[in-house]
Short mmCIF file of C-alpha atoms in Angstrom, two decimals:
data_model
loop_
_atom_site.label_atom_id
_atom_site.label_comp_id
_atom_site.label_asym_id
_atom_site.label_seq_id
_atom_site.Cartn_x
_atom_site.Cartn_y
_atom_site.Cartn_z
CA UNK A 114 47.52 -10.82 23.25
CA UNK A 115 45.03 -7.73 23.10
CA UNK A 116 45.12 -8.02 19.51
CA UNK A 117 44.15 -11.59 20.60
CA UNK A 118 40.98 -10.79 22.65
CA UNK A 119 39.98 -8.40 20.54
CA UNK A 120 39.82 -10.90 17.35
CA UNK A 121 37.92 -13.19 19.37
CA UNK A 122 35.29 -11.04 20.80
CA UNK A 123 34.93 -9.90 17.13
CA UNK A 124 33.87 -13.49 15.90
CA UNK A 125 32.00 -13.56 18.81
CA UNK A 126 29.91 -10.76 17.79
CA UNK A 127 29.82 -11.81 14.83
CA UNK A 128 27.80 -15.27 15.35
CA UNK A 129 25.56 -14.32 17.26
CA UNK A 130 24.04 -11.11 15.49
CA UNK A 131 19.84 -12.53 16.92
CA UNK A 132 20.76 -12.13 20.07
CA UNK A 133 22.01 -8.80 19.27
CA UNK A 134 18.99 -7.95 16.85
CA UNK A 135 16.73 -8.94 19.52
CA UNK A 136 14.00 -6.75 20.98
CA UNK A 137 13.78 -6.09 24.59
CA UNK A 138 10.74 -8.02 24.85
CA UNK A 139 10.78 -11.09 23.03
CA UNK A 140 7.97 -12.05 20.62
CA UNK A 141 6.49 -8.55 20.39
CA UNK A 142 6.24 -7.12 17.20
CA UNK A 143 8.00 -4.12 15.83
CA UNK A 144 6.38 -1.18 13.17
CA UNK A 145 7.49 -0.54 10.17
CA UNK A 146 4.89 2.07 9.37
CA UNK A 147 2.45 3.54 9.94
CA UNK A 148 0.22 4.78 6.97
CA UNK A 149 -3.76 7.13 6.65
CA UNK A 150 -6.31 7.33 3.72
CA UNK A 151 -8.88 10.04 4.24
CA UNK A 152 -11.55 9.91 1.86
CA UNK A 153 -14.80 10.42 0.98
CA UNK A 154 -15.38 7.38 0.44
CA UNK A 155 -13.58 5.55 3.25
CA UNK A 156 -10.97 6.60 5.71
CA UNK A 157 -8.30 3.55 6.17
CA UNK A 158 -5.14 3.35 8.11
CA UNK A 159 -2.70 0.92 7.78
CA UNK A 160 -0.37 -0.44 10.75
CA UNK A 161 2.75 -1.89 9.02
CA UNK A 162 4.98 -4.73 11.23
CA UNK A 163 7.83 -7.03 11.20
CA UNK A 164 4.89 -9.54 12.58
CA UNK A 165 1.35 -10.45 11.81
CA UNK A 166 -0.69 -8.26 14.46
CA UNK A 167 -3.82 -9.71 15.58
CA UNK A 168 -6.70 -7.08 17.19
CA UNK A 169 -9.97 -6.97 18.80
CA UNK A 170 -12.19 -3.99 18.38
CA UNK A 171 -15.88 -2.48 19.59
CA UNK A 172 -17.70 0.88 18.96
CA UNK A 173 -18.39 3.18 21.89
CA UNK A 174 -21.96 5.53 21.34
CA UNK A 175 -21.99 9.45 22.91
CA UNK A 176 -19.48 10.39 21.60
CA UNK A 177 -19.15 8.18 18.47
CA UNK A 178 -15.40 6.01 18.77
CA UNK A 179 -13.29 3.06 17.79
CA UNK A 180 -11.25 1.06 20.25
CA UNK A 181 -9.21 -1.66 19.14
CA UNK A 182 -6.79 -3.38 21.33
CA UNK A 183 -3.77 -4.79 19.31
CA UNK A 184 -1.95 -7.59 20.95
CA UNK A 185 1.84 -8.57 20.84
CA UNK A 186 2.65 -4.87 20.76
CA UNK A 187 4.66 -2.55 22.59
CA UNK A 188 3.81 1.59 22.21
CA UNK A 189 6.66 2.83 20.60
CA UNK A 190 7.30 6.30 18.88
CA UNK A 191 6.84 5.15 15.44
CA UNK A 192 3.08 4.16 16.82
CA UNK A 193 3.04 7.29 18.32
CA UNK A 194 3.04 8.65 14.60
CA UNK A 195 -0.17 7.65 14.15
CA UNK A 196 -1.37 10.86 16.12
CA UNK A 197 -0.37 13.45 14.06
CA UNK A 198 -0.93 11.36 10.75
CA UNK A 199 -4.63 12.39 10.62
CA UNK A 200 -5.77 15.44 9.30
CA UNK A 201 -8.69 18.16 10.28
CA UNK A 202 -10.39 17.06 6.93
CA UNK A 203 -10.73 13.50 7.67
CA UNK A 204 -14.31 12.57 7.00
CA UNK A 205 -14.32 10.43 9.17
CA UNK A 206 -11.50 10.64 11.95
CA UNK A 207 -11.57 13.53 14.76
CA UNK A 208 -8.50 12.25 16.40
CA UNK A 209 -6.43 9.71 17.87
CA UNK A 210 -5.78 8.63 21.03
CA UNK A 211 -2.99 5.98 21.80
CA UNK A 212 -2.34 4.03 24.64
CA UNK A 213 -0.36 0.71 26.17
CA UNK A 214 -3.25 -1.10 27.97
CA UNK A 215 -1.91 -4.22 28.95
CA UNK A 216 2.03 -5.25 28.92
CA UNK A 217 1.64 -6.81 25.69
CA UNK A 218 -1.75 -4.94 24.31
CA UNK A 219 -2.02 -1.45 22.87
CA UNK A 220 -5.13 0.30 22.30
CA UNK A 221 -5.74 2.80 19.47
CA UNK A 222 -9.16 4.94 20.20
CA UNK A 223 -10.28 6.60 17.56
CA UNK A 224 -12.75 9.44 18.11
CA UNK A 225 -15.12 9.53 14.98
CA UNK A 226 -16.92 12.43 13.27
CA UNK A 227 -20.20 10.60 12.14
CA UNK A 228 -21.43 6.40 12.72
CA UNK A 229 -19.77 3.84 10.92
CA UNK A 230 -19.04 0.53 9.86
CA UNK A 231 -15.37 -0.30 10.36
CA UNK A 232 -14.09 -3.88 8.61
CA UNK A 233 -10.59 -4.71 10.27
CA UNK A 234 -8.53 -7.24 9.15
CA UNK A 235 -4.89 -8.02 8.26
CA UNK A 236 -2.93 -8.72 5.24
CA UNK A 237 -0.15 -10.65 4.86
CA UNK A 238 3.33 -9.86 2.76
CA UNK A 239 3.32 -8.78 -0.64
CA UNK A 240 5.04 -6.42 -3.21
CA UNK A 241 6.96 -4.32 -1.14
CA UNK A 242 4.59 -4.50 2.04
CA UNK A 243 5.42 -6.85 5.77
CA UNK A 244 2.89 -7.23 7.56
CA UNK A 245 -0.66 -4.58 7.58
CA UNK A 246 -2.75 -4.74 9.73
CA UNK A 247 -5.83 -2.43 8.53
CA UNK A 248 -8.63 -0.51 9.67
CA UNK A 249 -11.45 0.63 6.90
CA UNK A 250 -13.53 2.91 8.77
CA UNK A 251 -17.13 3.29 6.46
CA UNK A 252 -19.75 5.32 6.54
CA UNK A 253 -22.57 3.81 8.33
CA UNK A 254 -25.33 4.70 5.62
CA UNK A 255 -23.92 4.76 2.30
CA UNK A 256 -24.05 8.27 0.37
CA UNK A 257 -26.14 7.88 -3.08
CA UNK A 258 -24.08 8.08 -5.85
CA UNK A 259 -26.74 10.22 -8.43
CA UNK A 260 -27.18 12.58 -5.55
CA UNK A 261 -23.23 12.97 -5.26
CA UNK A 262 -23.16 13.19 -9.30
CA UNK A 263 -25.35 16.21 -8.94
CA UNK A 264 -24.35 18.26 -6.20
CA UNK A 265 -20.17 17.59 -7.93
CA UNK A 266 -22.32 19.03 -11.28
CA UNK A 267 -23.33 21.88 -9.56
CA UNK A 268 -20.47 23.28 -8.36
CA UNK A 269 -19.85 24.86 -11.70
CA UNK A 270 -16.25 25.57 -10.84
CA UNK A 271 -14.35 28.49 -12.73
CA UNK A 272 -12.22 25.76 -14.21
CA UNK A 273 -14.98 24.51 -15.58
CA UNK A 274 -15.81 27.56 -17.44
CA UNK A 275 -12.94 28.31 -18.52
CA UNK A 276 -12.62 24.85 -20.58
CA UNK A 277 -16.20 25.33 -21.77
CA UNK A 278 -15.07 28.48 -23.37
CA UNK A 279 -12.23 26.83 -24.78
CA UNK A 280 -14.56 24.02 -26.01
CA UNK A 281 -17.01 26.21 -27.71
CA UNK A 282 -14.07 28.01 -29.36
CA UNK A 283 -12.75 25.07 -30.62
CA UNK A 284 -16.52 23.82 -32.23
CA UNK A 285 -15.61 20.74 -29.56
CA UNK A 286 -16.36 17.03 -31.40
CA UNK A 287 -18.20 16.23 -27.83
CA UNK A 288 -20.31 19.21 -28.84
CA UNK A 289 -20.68 18.76 -31.90
CA UNK A 290 -21.68 14.86 -30.85
CA UNK A 291 -24.75 16.26 -28.37
CA UNK A 292 -26.18 19.03 -30.93
CA UNK A 293 -26.56 15.96 -32.81
CA UNK A 294 -28.72 13.90 -30.29
CA UNK A 295 -30.52 17.17 -29.33
CA UNK A 296 -31.68 18.65 -32.72
CA UNK A 297 -33.23 15.68 -34.37
CA UNK A 298 -33.64 16.02 -38.69
CA UNK A 299 -36.45 17.94 -38.93
CA UNK A 300 -39.05 16.41 -40.32
CA UNK A 301 -40.49 17.44 -44.11
CA UNK A 302 -43.91 19.82 -44.23
CA UNK A 303 -46.95 17.85 -44.64
CA UNK A 304 -48.80 17.94 -48.06
CA UNK A 305 -51.10 21.12 -48.29
CA UNK A 306 -54.30 20.19 -48.23
CA UNK A 307 -55.81 20.64 -52.02
CA UNK A 308 -59.78 20.93 -52.06
CA UNK A 309 -61.20 18.82 -55.05
CA UNK A 310 -63.83 20.79 -57.13
CA UNK A 311 -66.42 17.54 -56.34
CA UNK A 312 -66.68 17.80 -52.78
CA UNK A 313 -69.51 20.34 -52.25
CA UNK A 314 -69.31 22.74 -50.12
CA UNK A 315 -69.67 22.58 -46.21
CA UNK A 316 -71.14 25.02 -44.04
CA UNK A 317 -69.21 24.66 -40.89
CA UNK A 318 -66.48 22.41 -41.77
CA UNK A 319 -64.38 20.60 -39.19
CA UNK A 320 -60.92 21.96 -38.96
CA UNK A 321 -57.82 19.29 -40.39
CA UNK A 322 -57.47 16.72 -37.61
CA UNK A 323 -53.41 17.46 -36.39
CA UNK A 324 -50.67 15.23 -37.98
CA UNK A 325 -49.43 12.92 -35.61
CA UNK A 326 -46.79 13.45 -33.23
CA UNK A 327 -43.67 13.40 -34.85
CA UNK A 328 -41.75 9.79 -33.21
CA UNK A 329 -38.07 10.85 -32.11
CA UNK A 330 -35.64 9.32 -35.00
CA UNK A 331 -33.94 6.29 -34.03
CA UNK A 332 -30.77 7.18 -31.20
CA UNK A 333 -31.86 10.07 -30.54
CA UNK A 334 -31.31 11.04 -26.80
CA UNK A 335 -33.92 12.15 -24.36
CA UNK A 336 -31.47 11.63 -21.18
CA UNK A 337 -28.62 12.70 -19.10
CA UNK A 338 -24.88 10.41 -20.42
CA UNK A 339 -23.12 9.37 -17.64
CA UNK A 340 -19.55 7.98 -18.01
CA UNK A 341 -17.46 6.11 -15.37
CA UNK A 342 -14.43 7.39 -15.14
CA UNK A 343 -12.01 4.51 -13.34
CA UNK A 344 -8.12 5.45 -12.20
CA UNK A 345 -6.23 2.70 -11.42
CA UNK A 346 -4.63 1.71 -8.13
CA UNK A 347 -4.21 4.52 -5.49
CA UNK A 348 -3.50 4.11 -2.24
CA UNK A 349 -1.81 1.61 -0.66
CA UNK A 350 -1.50 0.92 -3.96
CA UNK A 351 0.75 2.84 -6.39
CA UNK A 352 0.82 0.51 -10.08
CA UNK A 353 3.63 0.95 -11.97
CA UNK A 354 6.59 3.22 -10.93
CA UNK A 355 8.45 4.67 -13.28
CA UNK A 356 12.48 5.38 -13.42
CA UNK A 357 13.04 8.91 -12.22
CA UNK A 358 9.89 7.31 -9.74
CA UNK A 359 6.24 9.00 -11.06
CA UNK A 360 3.84 6.81 -9.70
CA UNK A 361 1.24 4.83 -12.18
CA UNK A 362 -1.57 6.24 -9.55
CA UNK A 363 -1.05 9.76 -9.20
CA UNK A 364 -0.53 10.21 -13.35
CA UNK A 365 -3.75 7.82 -14.12
CA UNK A 366 -5.57 10.23 -11.69
CA UNK A 367 -4.19 13.46 -13.08
CA UNK A 368 -5.64 12.67 -16.40
CA UNK A 369 -8.76 11.47 -15.14
CA UNK A 370 -9.41 14.54 -13.51
CA UNK A 371 -8.98 16.92 -16.61
CA UNK A 372 -10.64 14.27 -18.58
CA UNK A 373 -13.86 14.68 -16.05
CA UNK A 374 -13.88 18.47 -16.52
CA UNK A 375 -13.07 18.11 -20.18
CA UNK A 376 -16.02 16.29 -20.36
CA UNK A 377 -18.45 17.88 -17.73
CA UNK A 378 -18.24 20.82 -19.75
CA UNK A 379 -21.32 19.65 -21.56
CA UNK A 380 -24.18 20.29 -19.31
CA UNK A 381 -25.63 16.81 -20.73
CA UNK A 382 -22.89 14.78 -19.20
CA UNK A 383 -21.83 13.31 -15.81
CA UNK A 384 -18.63 11.79 -14.62
CA UNK A 385 -18.76 9.05 -11.62
CA UNK A 386 -14.91 9.13 -10.65
CA UNK A 387 -14.21 5.58 -9.27
CA UNK A 388 -11.79 7.56 -6.72
CA UNK A 389 -10.87 11.15 -7.42
CA UNK A 390 -7.98 11.38 -4.49
CA UNK A 391 -5.65 8.95 -3.30
CA UNK A 392 -7.39 6.28 -1.96
CA UNK A 393 -7.42 2.11 -2.79
CA UNK A 394 -10.78 1.05 -4.78
CA UNK A 395 -11.09 -2.68 -5.13
CA UNK A 396 -11.53 -4.43 -8.35
CA UNK A 397 -14.93 -5.08 -7.87
CA UNK A 398 -15.95 -2.23 -6.25
CA UNK A 399 -15.13 -0.10 -8.98
CA UNK A 400 -17.71 -2.22 -11.16
CA UNK A 401 -20.44 -1.91 -8.75
CA UNK A 402 -19.89 2.20 -8.86
CA UNK A 403 -20.10 2.29 -12.23
CA UNK A 404 -23.53 -0.16 -12.05
CA UNK A 405 -25.14 1.70 -9.14
CA UNK A 406 -25.30 4.81 -11.51
CA UNK A 407 -26.14 3.16 -14.76
CA UNK A 408 -23.40 4.33 -16.31
CA UNK A 409 -23.01 4.11 -20.17
CA UNK A 410 -19.18 3.84 -20.54
CA UNK A 411 -16.92 2.83 -18.08
CA UNK A 412 -13.09 3.47 -18.79
CA UNK A 413 -10.43 2.19 -16.78
CA UNK A 414 -7.27 4.99 -17.23
CA UNK A 415 -3.67 3.09 -16.55
CA UNK A 416 0.03 3.59 -17.05
CA UNK A 417 1.59 0.06 -16.80
CA UNK A 418 5.20 -1.28 -16.60
CA UNK A 419 7.17 -4.09 -18.64
CA UNK A 420 9.81 -6.10 -17.52
CA UNK A 421 11.86 -4.22 -20.20
CA UNK A 422 12.15 -0.27 -20.59
CA UNK A 423 12.26 -0.47 -24.25
CA UNK A 424 8.14 -1.61 -24.62
CA UNK A 425 5.97 1.92 -25.24
CA UNK A 426 3.26 3.07 -26.84
CA UNK A 427 -0.33 3.01 -25.91
CA UNK A 428 -2.89 -0.06 -26.03
CA UNK A 429 -6.50 -0.29 -25.51
CA UNK A 430 -8.36 -3.87 -24.05
CA UNK A 431 -11.43 -4.85 -23.94
CA UNK A 432 -12.78 -8.10 -22.22
CA UNK A 433 -12.23 -11.23 -23.47
CA UNK A 434 -14.74 -14.00 -23.28
CA UNK A 435 -11.92 -16.30 -23.71
CA UNK A 436 -8.47 -16.58 -24.14
CA UNK A 437 -6.09 -13.38 -24.59
CA UNK A 438 -5.54 -11.99 -28.29
CA UNK A 439 -1.68 -11.97 -27.55
CA UNK A 440 0.73 -13.10 -24.16
CA UNK A 441 0.92 -9.93 -23.45
CA UNK A 442 -2.34 -8.64 -23.17
CA UNK A 443 -2.35 -12.08 -20.55
CA UNK A 444 0.29 -11.17 -18.66
CA UNK A 445 -1.15 -7.15 -18.25
CA UNK A 446 -3.91 -9.09 -16.67
CA UNK A 447 -2.97 -10.58 -14.53
CA UNK A 448 -0.91 -8.04 -13.45
CA UNK A 449 -3.87 -5.56 -12.67
CA UNK A 450 -5.74 -7.98 -11.52
CA UNK A 451 -3.07 -8.31 -8.52
CA UNK A 452 -3.94 -5.05 -7.50
CA UNK A 453 -6.72 -5.83 -4.90
CA UNK A 454 -3.13 -8.29 -3.52
CA UNK A 455 -1.67 -5.47 -3.16
CA UNK A 456 -3.82 -2.63 -2.18
CA UNK A 457 -5.16 -5.12 0.60
CA UNK A 458 -9.02 -6.12 0.49
CA UNK A 459 -10.26 -7.20 3.12
CA UNK A 460 -11.29 -11.24 2.09
CA UNK A 461 -13.55 -12.21 4.85
CA UNK A 462 -16.06 -8.85 3.65
CA UNK A 463 -15.53 -9.86 0.13
CA UNK A 464 -16.48 -13.28 -0.37
CA UNK A 465 -20.10 -12.25 -0.66
CA UNK A 466 -18.92 -10.12 -3.36
CA UNK A 467 -16.55 -13.03 -5.48
CA UNK A 468 -20.03 -14.97 -6.27
CA UNK A 469 -21.21 -11.65 -7.45
CA UNK A 470 -17.68 -11.40 -10.16
CA UNK A 471 -17.98 -14.46 -11.36
CA UNK A 472 -21.93 -13.92 -12.03
CA UNK A 473 -20.43 -10.91 -14.23
CA UNK A 474 -18.29 -12.77 -16.11
CA UNK A 475 -20.93 -15.11 -16.74
CA UNK A 476 -23.30 -12.29 -18.02
CA UNK A 477 -20.69 -10.38 -19.83
CA UNK A 478 -22.11 -11.09 -23.06
CA UNK A 479 -21.39 -10.89 -26.97
CA UNK A 480 -23.27 -7.63 -26.99
CA UNK A 481 -21.64 -5.71 -24.16
CA UNK A 482 -18.33 -7.36 -25.70
CA UNK A 483 -19.06 -6.15 -29.25
CA UNK A 484 -19.62 -2.10 -28.08
CA UNK A 485 -16.50 -2.50 -26.01
CA UNK A 486 -14.29 -3.16 -29.05
CA UNK A 487 -16.49 -0.57 -31.06
CA UNK A 488 -15.80 2.60 -28.43
CA UNK A 489 -12.12 0.68 -27.50
CA UNK A 490 -11.71 1.22 -31.50
CA UNK A 491 -12.78 4.71 -31.57
CA UNK A 492 -10.15 5.93 -28.86
CA UNK A 493 -7.26 4.18 -30.16
CA UNK A 494 -7.89 5.64 -33.12
CA UNK A 495 -7.66 9.44 -31.61
CA UNK A 496 -5.08 8.21 -29.71
CA UNK A 497 -2.46 6.92 -32.23
CA UNK A 498 -2.78 11.15 -33.25
CA UNK A 499 -1.22 11.62 -30.25
CA UNK A 500 1.38 9.29 -29.89
CA UNK A 501 2.96 5.68 -30.63
CA UNK A 502 0.76 3.04 -29.84
CA UNK A 503 1.88 -0.41 -28.65
CA UNK A 504 -0.71 -1.99 -30.93
CA UNK A 505 -2.48 -0.96 -33.42
CA UNK A 506 -5.91 -3.05 -33.12
CA UNK A 507 -7.83 -3.49 -29.63
CA UNK A 508 -6.75 -6.17 -27.28
CA UNK A 509 -8.23 -8.34 -25.06
CA UNK A 510 -7.42 -10.13 -21.97
CA UNK A 511 -9.68 -11.08 -18.50
CA UNK A 512 -9.59 -7.94 -16.73
CA UNK A 513 -11.96 -8.03 -13.64
CA UNK A 514 -12.13 -4.58 -13.78
CA UNK A 515 -14.22 -4.90 -17.46
CA UNK A 516 -17.07 -6.96 -16.09
CA UNK A 517 -19.44 -5.02 -16.06
CA UNK A 518 -22.16 -6.95 -18.30
CA UNK A 519 -24.44 -3.81 -19.25
CA UNK A 520 -22.28 -1.31 -19.71
CA UNK A 521 -18.86 -0.80 -22.64
CA UNK A 522 -15.81 -1.33 -21.16
CA UNK A 523 -12.09 -0.36 -21.72
CA UNK A 524 -9.12 -0.22 -20.63
CA UNK A 525 -6.40 2.53 -21.87
CA UNK A 526 -2.80 1.90 -21.24
CA UNK A 527 -2.20 5.25 -21.92
CA UNK A 528 1.72 4.37 -22.15
CA UNK A 529 4.71 2.82 -20.37
CA UNK A 530 5.73 4.16 -17.45
CA UNK A 531 8.75 1.98 -16.60
CA UNK A 532 10.10 3.64 -20.42
CA UNK A 533 12.22 6.68 -19.25
CA UNK A 534 10.62 8.67 -22.25
CA UNK A 535 7.38 7.94 -22.44
CA UNK A 536 6.96 8.84 -17.96
CA UNK A 537 8.66 12.15 -19.58
CA UNK A 538 5.91 12.84 -21.38
CA UNK A 539 3.28 10.95 -18.73
CA UNK A 540 4.60 14.12 -16.42
CA UNK A 541 4.15 16.27 -18.85
CA UNK A 542 0.55 18.79 -17.98
CA UNK A 543 0.56 19.19 -21.61
CA UNK A 544 0.86 16.05 -22.65
CA UNK A 545 -1.58 15.06 -20.54
CA UNK A 546 -3.60 17.11 -21.76
CA UNK A 547 -3.17 16.31 -24.95
CA UNK A 548 -4.27 12.59 -24.17
CA UNK A 549 -7.55 13.68 -22.47
CA UNK A 550 -8.06 15.55 -26.00
CA UNK A 551 -7.50 12.21 -27.42
CA UNK A 552 -9.79 10.08 -25.35
CA UNK A 553 -12.71 12.63 -25.11
CA UNK A 554 -12.29 12.85 -29.16
CA UNK A 555 -12.56 9.21 -28.93
CA UNK A 556 -15.40 8.94 -26.33
CA UNK A 557 -17.46 11.46 -28.94
CA UNK A 558 -17.02 9.90 -32.05
CA UNK A 559 -18.45 6.39 -30.25
CA UNK A 560 -21.47 7.93 -29.22
CA UNK A 561 -22.38 9.86 -32.49
CA UNK A 562 -22.12 6.28 -34.18
CA UNK A 563 -23.85 3.99 -31.20
CA UNK A 564 -26.49 6.83 -29.15
CA UNK A 565 -27.70 6.11 -26.01
CA UNK A 566 -30.71 4.66 -25.89
CA UNK A 567 -33.86 5.94 -24.37
CA UNK A 568 -33.75 5.11 -20.39
CA UNK A 569 -35.35 6.70 -17.85
CA UNK A 570 -33.42 9.00 -16.06
CA UNK A 571 -34.07 12.04 -13.79
CA UNK A 572 -33.26 14.93 -15.50
CA UNK A 573 -32.36 16.45 -12.20
CA UNK A 574 -29.22 14.34 -11.81
#
């Protein structure tokens, strides 16, 4: 009898799992995770939950605070973790306080280090994420990117000085380029003036007029070169993940930082990083950053995955003004263009940028694509000396991040992180250095054949 009663009770329990698993307060959301992504550009705070959350916010002065009331939520240990997630070096948040304001509203107070222009929005489930409530804290006054480049270069870290010495020792290809540009071919000496006997002597002959000022040879440079490096993904968007867990966002940031250090050993080059830490940058913002500093080149760095682990080899892509050159190129472009959905873009704020992005696509001219193909060809040739190429020619597709109409732009897939062998190589610092050498040499060769035209730019950048 007891066994029969036990079986009956078990059957009852199995039939009502929802009742047993229901929260103590029906309708309340449960917190899945809280995350903080600090960066100089902006700080992002994300609250992930199993149900959609709604929030209201307002700013308070003296001292600066951002108050956020999250509805449909009860205070929980998971939410209290937000307090410990804020680090002392966060550029925007000094501290966090969390409390139950009403039975159904949790109040979050962010003590601020400076005035901010907050953007608060929600994201629906995508990829591995459930519902997300996002607080983006942007500075009230946007920093001048040119001034930031100047300050970054003036730091002159010891590692850069060591890299400069090493570059000189091996007769760096990039240095050869700058020497070509800075040292125009010597002009022939003017022919000597010969006096003919028929000319009578003059008592006070005036000095011969000096020869006219020589014009600089075609392709010479009287300004700095600015290169925009774009490590893909970041922050909420990890990018592709390899078999052993290596994340694309981490490896491409490492390669990008090494390439910046390598390029800036030359005093005539400045490098803009679209991100120099682990935070998310929307695709159109990457393009905007490059255009704000009037970059001469835009190089986006990736390490993508394919649906089969057998795919291997590096690729270089440029923008297409029509159809993609292959089904694989179209597939990769669609994958990369979906980064905004995973990383999380404030649709309301991005609406005004959508027209700008469409305009950029319309403005993308044949000349830009032609120059991008030249750059891509030089870079692909150098990468082919380091490892296997997935395709022996530069491919084209509609990558949103390549749509700056006035900047030669390429997207480099350094390898397939989904391939176990290539993932292992991407993790290796020595192989990363080889990639950096190849990218730098390809850029140098491009400039050697296509020097940047003269343009007014402050040499105090």
